[in-house]
PDB file of C-alpha atoms in Angstrom:
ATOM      1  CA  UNK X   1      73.088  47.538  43.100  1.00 71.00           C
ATOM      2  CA  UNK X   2      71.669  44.963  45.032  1.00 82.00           C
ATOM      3  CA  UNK X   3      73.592  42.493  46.767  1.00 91.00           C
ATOM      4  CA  UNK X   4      73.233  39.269  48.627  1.00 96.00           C
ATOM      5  CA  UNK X   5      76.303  38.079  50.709  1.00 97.00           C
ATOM      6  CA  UNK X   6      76.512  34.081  51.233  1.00 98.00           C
ATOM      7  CA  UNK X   7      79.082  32.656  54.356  1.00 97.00           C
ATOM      8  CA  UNK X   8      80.813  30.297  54.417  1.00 98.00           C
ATOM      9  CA  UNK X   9      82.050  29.268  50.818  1.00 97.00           C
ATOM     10  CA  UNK X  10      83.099  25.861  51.719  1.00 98.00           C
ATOM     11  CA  UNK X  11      81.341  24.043  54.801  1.00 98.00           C
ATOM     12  CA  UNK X  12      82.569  20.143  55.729  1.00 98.00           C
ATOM     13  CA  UNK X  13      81.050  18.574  58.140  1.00 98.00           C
ATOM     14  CA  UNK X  14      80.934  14.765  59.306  1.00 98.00           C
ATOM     15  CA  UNK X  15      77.760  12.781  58.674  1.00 98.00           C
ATOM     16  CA  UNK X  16      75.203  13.251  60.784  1.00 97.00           C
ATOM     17  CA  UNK X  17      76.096  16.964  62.367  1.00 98.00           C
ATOM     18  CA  UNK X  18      74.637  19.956  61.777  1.00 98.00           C
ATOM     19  CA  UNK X  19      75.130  22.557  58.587  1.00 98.00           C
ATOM     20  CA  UNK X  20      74.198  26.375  58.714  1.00 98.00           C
ATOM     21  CA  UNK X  21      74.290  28.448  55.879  1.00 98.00           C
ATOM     22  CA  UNK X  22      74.389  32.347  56.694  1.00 98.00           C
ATOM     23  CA  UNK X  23      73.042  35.322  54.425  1.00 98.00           C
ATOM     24  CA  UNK X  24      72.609  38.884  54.179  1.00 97.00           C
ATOM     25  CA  UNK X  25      70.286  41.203  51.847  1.00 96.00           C
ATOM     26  CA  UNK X  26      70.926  44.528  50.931  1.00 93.00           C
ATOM     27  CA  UNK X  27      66.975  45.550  49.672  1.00 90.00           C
ATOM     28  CA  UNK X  28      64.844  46.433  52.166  1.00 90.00           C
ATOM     29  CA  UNK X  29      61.847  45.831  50.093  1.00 89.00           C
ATOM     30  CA  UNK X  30      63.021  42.086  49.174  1.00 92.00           C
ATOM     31  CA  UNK X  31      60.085  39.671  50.802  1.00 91.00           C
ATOM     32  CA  UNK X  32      60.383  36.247  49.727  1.00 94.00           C
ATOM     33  CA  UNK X  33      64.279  34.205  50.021  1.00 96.00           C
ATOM     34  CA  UNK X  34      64.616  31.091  48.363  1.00 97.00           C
ATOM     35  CA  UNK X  35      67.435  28.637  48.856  1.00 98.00           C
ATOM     36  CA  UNK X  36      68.477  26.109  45.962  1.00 98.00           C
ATOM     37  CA  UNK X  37      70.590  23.214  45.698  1.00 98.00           C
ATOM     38  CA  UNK X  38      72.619  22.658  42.297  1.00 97.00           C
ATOM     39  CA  UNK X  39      74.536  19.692  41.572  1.00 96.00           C
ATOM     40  CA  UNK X  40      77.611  19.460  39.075  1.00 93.00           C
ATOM     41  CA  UNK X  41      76.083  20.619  36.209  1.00 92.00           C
ATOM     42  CA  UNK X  42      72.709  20.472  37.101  1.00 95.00           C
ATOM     43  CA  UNK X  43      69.684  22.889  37.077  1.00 96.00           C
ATOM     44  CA  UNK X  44      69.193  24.859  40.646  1.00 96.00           C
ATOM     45  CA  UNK X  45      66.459  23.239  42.761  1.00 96.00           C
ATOM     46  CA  UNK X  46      64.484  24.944  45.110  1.00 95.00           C
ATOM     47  CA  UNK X  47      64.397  23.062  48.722  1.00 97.00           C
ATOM     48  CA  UNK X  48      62.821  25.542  50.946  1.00 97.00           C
ATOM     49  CA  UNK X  49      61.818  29.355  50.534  1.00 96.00           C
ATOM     50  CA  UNK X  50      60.624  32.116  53.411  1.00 96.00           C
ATOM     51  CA  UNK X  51      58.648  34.858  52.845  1.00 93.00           C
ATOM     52  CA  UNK X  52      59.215  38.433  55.052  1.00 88.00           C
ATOM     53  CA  UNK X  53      56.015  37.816  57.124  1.00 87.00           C
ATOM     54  CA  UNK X  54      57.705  34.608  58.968  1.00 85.00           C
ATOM     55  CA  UNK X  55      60.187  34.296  61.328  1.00 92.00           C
ATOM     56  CA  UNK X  56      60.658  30.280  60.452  1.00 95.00           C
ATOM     57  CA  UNK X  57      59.802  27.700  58.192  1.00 95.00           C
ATOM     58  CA  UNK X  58      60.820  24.047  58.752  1.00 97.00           C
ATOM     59  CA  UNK X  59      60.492  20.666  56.127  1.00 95.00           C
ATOM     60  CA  UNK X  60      61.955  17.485  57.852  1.00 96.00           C
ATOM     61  CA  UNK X  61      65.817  17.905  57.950  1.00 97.00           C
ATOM     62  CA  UNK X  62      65.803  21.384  56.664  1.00 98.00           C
ATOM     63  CA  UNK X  63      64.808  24.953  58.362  1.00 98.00           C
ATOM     64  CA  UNK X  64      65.300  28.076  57.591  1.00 98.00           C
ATOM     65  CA  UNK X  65      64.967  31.470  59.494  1.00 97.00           C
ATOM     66  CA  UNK X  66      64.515  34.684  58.686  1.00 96.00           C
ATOM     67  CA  UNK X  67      65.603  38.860  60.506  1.00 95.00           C
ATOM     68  CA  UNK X  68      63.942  41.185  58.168  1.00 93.00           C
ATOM     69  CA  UNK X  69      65.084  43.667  60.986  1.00 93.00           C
ATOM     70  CA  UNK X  70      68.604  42.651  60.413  1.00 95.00           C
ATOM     71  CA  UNK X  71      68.503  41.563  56.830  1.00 95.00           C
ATOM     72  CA  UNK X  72      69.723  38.365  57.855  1.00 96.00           C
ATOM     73  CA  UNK X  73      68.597  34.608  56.675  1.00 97.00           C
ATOM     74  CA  UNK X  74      69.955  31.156  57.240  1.00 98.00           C
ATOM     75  CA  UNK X  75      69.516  27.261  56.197  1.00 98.00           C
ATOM     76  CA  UNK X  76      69.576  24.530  58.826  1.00 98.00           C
ATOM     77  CA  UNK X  77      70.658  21.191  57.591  1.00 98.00           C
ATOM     78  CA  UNK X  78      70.558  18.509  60.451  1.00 97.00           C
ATOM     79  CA  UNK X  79      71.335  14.995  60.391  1.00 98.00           C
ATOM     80  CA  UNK X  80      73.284  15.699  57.226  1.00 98.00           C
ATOM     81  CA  UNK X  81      73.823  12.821  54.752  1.00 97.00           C
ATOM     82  CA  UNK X  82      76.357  12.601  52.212  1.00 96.00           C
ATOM     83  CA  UNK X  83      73.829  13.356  49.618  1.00 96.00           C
ATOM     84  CA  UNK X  84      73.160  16.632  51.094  1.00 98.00           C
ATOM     85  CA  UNK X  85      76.569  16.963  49.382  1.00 98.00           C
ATOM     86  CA  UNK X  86      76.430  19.964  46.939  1.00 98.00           C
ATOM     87  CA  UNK X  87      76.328  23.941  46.832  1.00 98.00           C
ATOM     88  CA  UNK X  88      73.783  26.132  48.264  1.00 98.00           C
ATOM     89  CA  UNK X  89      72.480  29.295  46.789  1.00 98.00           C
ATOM     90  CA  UNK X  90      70.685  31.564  49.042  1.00 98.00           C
ATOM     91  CA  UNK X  91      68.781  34.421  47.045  1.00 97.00           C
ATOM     92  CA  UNK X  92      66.509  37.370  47.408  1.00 95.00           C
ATOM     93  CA  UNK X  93      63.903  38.720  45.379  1.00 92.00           C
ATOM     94  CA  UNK X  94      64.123  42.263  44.354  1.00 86.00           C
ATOM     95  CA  UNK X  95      61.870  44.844  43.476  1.00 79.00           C
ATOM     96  CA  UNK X  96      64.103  47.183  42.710  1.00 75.00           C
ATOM     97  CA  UNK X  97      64.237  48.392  38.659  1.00 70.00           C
ATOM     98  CA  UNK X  98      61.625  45.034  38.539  1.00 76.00           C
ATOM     99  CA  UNK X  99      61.258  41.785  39.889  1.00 82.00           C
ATOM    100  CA  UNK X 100      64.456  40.216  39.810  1.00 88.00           C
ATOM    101  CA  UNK X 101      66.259  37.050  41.884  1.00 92.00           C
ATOM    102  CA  UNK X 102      69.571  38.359  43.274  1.00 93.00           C
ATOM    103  CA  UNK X 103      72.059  35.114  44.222  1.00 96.00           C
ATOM    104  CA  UNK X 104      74.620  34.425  46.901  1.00 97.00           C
ATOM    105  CA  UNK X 105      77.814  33.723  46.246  1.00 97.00           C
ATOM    106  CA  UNK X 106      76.949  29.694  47.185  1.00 98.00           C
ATOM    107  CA  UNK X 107      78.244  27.464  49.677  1.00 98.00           C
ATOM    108  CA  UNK X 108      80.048  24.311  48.974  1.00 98.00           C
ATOM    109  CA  UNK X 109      79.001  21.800  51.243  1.00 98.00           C
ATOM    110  CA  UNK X 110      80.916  18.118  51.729  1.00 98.00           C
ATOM    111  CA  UNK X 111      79.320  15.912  54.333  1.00 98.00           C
ATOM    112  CA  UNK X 112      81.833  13.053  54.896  1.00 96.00           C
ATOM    113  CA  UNK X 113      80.513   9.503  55.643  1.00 92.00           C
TER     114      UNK X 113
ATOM    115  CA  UNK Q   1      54.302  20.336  35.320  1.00 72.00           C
ATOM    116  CA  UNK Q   2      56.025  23.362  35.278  1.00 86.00           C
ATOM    117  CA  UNK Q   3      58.636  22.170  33.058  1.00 92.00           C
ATOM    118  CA  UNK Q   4      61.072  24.370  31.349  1.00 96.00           C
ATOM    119  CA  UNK Q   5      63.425  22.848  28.769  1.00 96.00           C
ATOM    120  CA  UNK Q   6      66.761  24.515  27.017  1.00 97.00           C
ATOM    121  CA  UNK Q   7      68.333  23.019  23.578  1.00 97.00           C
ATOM    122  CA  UNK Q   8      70.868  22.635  23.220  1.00 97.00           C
ATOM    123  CA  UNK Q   9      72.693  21.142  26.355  1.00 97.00           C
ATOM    124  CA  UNK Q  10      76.117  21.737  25.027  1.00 97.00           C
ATOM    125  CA  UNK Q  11      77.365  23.386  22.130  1.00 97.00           C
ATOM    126  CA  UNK Q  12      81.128  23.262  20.878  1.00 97.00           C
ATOM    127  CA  UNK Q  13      81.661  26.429  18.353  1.00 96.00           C
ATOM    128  CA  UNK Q  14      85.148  28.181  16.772  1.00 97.00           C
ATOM    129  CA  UNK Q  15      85.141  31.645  18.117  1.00 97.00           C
ATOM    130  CA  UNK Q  16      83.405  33.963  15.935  1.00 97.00           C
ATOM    131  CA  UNK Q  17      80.557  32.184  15.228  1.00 97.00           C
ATOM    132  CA  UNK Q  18      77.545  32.904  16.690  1.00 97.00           C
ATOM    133  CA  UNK Q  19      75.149  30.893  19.125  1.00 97.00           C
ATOM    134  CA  UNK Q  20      71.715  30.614  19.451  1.00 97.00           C
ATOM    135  CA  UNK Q  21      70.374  28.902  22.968  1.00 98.00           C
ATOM    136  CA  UNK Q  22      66.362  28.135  23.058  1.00 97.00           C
ATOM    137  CA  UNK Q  23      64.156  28.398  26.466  1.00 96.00           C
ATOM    138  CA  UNK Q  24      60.802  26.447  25.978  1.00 95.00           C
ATOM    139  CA  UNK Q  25      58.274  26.588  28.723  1.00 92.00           C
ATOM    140  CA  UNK Q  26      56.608  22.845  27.754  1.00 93.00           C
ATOM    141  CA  UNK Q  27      53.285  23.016  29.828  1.00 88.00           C
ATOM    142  CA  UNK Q  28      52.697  26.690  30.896  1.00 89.00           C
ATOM    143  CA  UNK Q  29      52.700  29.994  29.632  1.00 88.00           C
ATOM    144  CA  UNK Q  30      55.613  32.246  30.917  1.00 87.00           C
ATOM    145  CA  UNK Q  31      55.108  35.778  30.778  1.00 83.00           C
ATOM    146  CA  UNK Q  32      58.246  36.296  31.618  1.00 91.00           C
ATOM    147  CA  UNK Q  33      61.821  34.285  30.992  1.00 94.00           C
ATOM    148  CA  UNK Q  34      65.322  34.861  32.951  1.00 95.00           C
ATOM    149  CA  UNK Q  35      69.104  34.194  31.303  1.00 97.00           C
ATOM    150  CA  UNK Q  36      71.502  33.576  33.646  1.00 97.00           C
ATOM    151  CA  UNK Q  37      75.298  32.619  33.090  1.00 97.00           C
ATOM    152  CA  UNK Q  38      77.508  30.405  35.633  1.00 97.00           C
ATOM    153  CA  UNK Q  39      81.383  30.112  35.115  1.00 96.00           C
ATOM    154  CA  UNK Q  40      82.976  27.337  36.981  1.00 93.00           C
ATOM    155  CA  UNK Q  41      82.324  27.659  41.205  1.00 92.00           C
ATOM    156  CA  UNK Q  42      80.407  30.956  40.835  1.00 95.00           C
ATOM    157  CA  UNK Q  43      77.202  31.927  41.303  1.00 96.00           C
ATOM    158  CA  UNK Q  44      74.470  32.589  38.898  1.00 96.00           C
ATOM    159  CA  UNK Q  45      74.651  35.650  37.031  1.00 95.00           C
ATOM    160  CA  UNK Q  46      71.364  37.377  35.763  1.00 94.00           C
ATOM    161  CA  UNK Q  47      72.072  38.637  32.422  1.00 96.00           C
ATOM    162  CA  UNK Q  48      68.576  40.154  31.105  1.00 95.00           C
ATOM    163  CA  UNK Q  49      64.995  39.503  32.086  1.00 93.00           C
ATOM    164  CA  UNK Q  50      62.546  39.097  29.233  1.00 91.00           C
ATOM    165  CA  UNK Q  51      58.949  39.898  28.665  1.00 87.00           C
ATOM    166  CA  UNK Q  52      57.197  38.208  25.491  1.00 83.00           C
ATOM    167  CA  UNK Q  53      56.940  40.588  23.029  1.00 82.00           C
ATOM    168  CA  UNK Q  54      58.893  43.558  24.759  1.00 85.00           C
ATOM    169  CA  UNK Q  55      62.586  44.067  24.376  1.00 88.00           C
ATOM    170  CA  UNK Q  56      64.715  42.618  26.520  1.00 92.00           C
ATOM    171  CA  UNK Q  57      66.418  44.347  30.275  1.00 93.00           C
ATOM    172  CA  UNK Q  58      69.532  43.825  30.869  1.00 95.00           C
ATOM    173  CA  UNK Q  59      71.906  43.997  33.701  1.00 93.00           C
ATOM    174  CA  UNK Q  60      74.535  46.359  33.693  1.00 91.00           C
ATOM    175  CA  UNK Q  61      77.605  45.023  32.089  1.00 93.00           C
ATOM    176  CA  UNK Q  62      75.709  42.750  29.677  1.00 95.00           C
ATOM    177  CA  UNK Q  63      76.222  43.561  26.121  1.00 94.00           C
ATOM    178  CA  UNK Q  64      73.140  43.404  24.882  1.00 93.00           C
ATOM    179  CA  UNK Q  65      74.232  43.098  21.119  1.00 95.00           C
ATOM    180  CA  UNK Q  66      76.816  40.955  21.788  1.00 96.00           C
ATOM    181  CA  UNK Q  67      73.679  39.070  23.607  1.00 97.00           C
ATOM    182  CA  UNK Q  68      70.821  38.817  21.658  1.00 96.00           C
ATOM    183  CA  UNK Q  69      67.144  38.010  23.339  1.00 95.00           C
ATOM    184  CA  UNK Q  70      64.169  37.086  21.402  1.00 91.00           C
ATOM    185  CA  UNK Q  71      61.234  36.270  23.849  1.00 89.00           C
ATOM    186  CA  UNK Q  72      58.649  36.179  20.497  1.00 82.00           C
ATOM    187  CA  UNK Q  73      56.074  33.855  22.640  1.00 88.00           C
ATOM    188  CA  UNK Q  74      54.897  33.363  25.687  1.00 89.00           C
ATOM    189  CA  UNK Q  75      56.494  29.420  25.704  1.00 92.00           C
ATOM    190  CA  UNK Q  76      59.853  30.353  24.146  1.00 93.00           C
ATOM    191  CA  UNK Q  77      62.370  32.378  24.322  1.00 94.00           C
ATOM    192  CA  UNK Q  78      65.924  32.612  22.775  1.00 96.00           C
ATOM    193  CA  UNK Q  79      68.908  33.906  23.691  1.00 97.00           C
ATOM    194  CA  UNK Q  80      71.917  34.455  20.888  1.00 97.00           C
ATOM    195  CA  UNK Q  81      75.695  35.078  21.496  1.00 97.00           C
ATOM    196  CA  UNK Q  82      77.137  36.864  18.641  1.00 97.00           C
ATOM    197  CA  UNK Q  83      80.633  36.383  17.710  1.00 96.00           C
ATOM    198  CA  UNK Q  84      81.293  34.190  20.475  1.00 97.00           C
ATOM    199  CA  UNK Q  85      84.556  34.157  21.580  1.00 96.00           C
ATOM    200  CA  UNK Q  86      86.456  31.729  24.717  1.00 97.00           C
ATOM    201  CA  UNK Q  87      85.692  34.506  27.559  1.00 96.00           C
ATOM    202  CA  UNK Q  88      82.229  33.631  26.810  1.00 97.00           C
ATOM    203  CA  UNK Q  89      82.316  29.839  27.420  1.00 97.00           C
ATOM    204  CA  UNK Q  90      80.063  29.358  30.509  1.00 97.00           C
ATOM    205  CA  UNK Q  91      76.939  27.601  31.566  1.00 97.00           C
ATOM    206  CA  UNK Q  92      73.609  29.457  30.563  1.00 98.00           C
ATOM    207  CA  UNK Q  93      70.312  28.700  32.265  1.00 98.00           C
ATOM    208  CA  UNK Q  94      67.339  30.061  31.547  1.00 97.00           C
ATOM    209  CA  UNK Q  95      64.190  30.049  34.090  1.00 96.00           C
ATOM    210  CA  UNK Q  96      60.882  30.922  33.727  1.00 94.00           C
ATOM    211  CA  UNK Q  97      57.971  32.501  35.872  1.00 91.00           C
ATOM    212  CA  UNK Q  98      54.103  32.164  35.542  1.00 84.00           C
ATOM    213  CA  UNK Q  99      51.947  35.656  35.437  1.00 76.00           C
ATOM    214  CA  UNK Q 100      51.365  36.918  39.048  1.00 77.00           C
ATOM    215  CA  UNK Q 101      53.873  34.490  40.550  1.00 80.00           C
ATOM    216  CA  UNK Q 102      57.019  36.354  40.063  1.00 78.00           C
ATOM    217  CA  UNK Q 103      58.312  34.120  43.068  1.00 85.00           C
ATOM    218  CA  UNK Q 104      58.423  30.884  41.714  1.00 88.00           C
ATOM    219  CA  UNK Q 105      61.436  30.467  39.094  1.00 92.00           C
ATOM    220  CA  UNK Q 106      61.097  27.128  36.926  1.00 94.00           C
ATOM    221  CA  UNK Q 107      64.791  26.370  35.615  1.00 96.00           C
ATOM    222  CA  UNK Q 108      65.813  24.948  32.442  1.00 97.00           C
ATOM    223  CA  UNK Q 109      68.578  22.129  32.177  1.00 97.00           C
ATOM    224  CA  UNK Q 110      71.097  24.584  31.450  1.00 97.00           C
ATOM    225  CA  UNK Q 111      73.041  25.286  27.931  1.00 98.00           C
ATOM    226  CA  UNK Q 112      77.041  24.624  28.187  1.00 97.00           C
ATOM    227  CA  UNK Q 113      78.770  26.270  25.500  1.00 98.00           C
ATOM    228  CA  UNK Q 114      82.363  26.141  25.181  1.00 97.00           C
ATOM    229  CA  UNK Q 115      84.304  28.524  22.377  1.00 97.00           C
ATOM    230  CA  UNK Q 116      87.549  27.671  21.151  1.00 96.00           C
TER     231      UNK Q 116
END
């Protein structure tokens, strides 16, 4: 089926540096990549989303690019705070058997003070 | 607005019994309403997508009458676990799209049901 692969699990990184989030897709005809932020036992929240017709989208600290070429997309975090502290879905929309959001795996991210 | 709500937030239950979980989308109409389950550090798992009046898809794996989906409305759907049992403790969210913007997910709070 599907699939959407999500690296690394577990990112930690000191206050104020930089946090990248890789993923790949597996369906070609996926155009539009959300990435959400859950907290413990929260809802998801979307904080930025690309669709397939652009490269690069940016809001304030956080950026996110997109290889439809390479099936590739990633989330830039600078300046990270500790409440940028949380996990990080990446996901893909599918068309394939109907319109369905495919998840990563999510990345735990601690940003230390 | 866009606000999708779930009720209960928890449930405690003895396993056997069964459990029903409500979606409500509170100030839109959703033609269509997602279940998704999350154990502990995992991802979110689609379980079925659901169109209002239609029957219910379901991923592969899903049991669907183990995992009963009622969608009878375009502001509520319901999702029912039937003889619940402590493999099926999780956290179940539903979400919820508007017609023509199959993009846009709106979640709900999440369900946590624990089965002893």
């Amino acid at each position: 089926g599907e699939n959407v692969e999500q690296h690394p699990s577990t990112l930690s990184v000191q206050e104020g540096d930089s946090a990248v989030i890789k993923c790949t897709y597996s369906d070609s005809a996926s155009n539009y990549f959300p990435w959400y932020k859950q907290e413990l036992g929260k809802r998801p929240q979307l904080i930025i989303d690309i669709r397939s017709n652009v490269g690069e989208k940016k809001d304030q600290r956080i950026a996110v690019t997109l290889n439809k070429t390479a099936k590739h997309f990633s989330l830039h975090i600078t300046e990270t705070q500790p409440e940028d502290s949380a996990v990080y879905f990446c996901a893909a929309l599918s068309h394939t058997g109907g319109f369905k959001t495919i998840f990563g795996a999510g990345t735990r991210l601690f940003v230390k003070a | 607005g866009a606000v999708v709500s779930q009720h209960p937030s928890w449930v405690i239950c003895k396993s056997g019994t069964s459990v029903k979980i409500e979606c409500r989308s509170l100030d839109f109409q959703a033609t269509t309403m997602f279940w998704y389950r999350q154990f502990p550090k995992q991802s979110l798992m689609l379980m079925a997508t659901s169109n209002e009046g239609s029957k219910a898809t379901y991923e592969q794996g899903v049991e669907k009458d183990k995992f009963l989906i009622n969608h009878a409305s375009l502001t509520l759907s319901t999702l029912t676990v039937t003889s619940a049992h402590p493999e099926d403790s999780s956290f179940y969210i539903c979400s919820a799209t508007l017609a023509g913007h199959q993009e846009t997910q709106y979640f709900g709070p999440g369900t946590r049901l624990l089965v002893l």
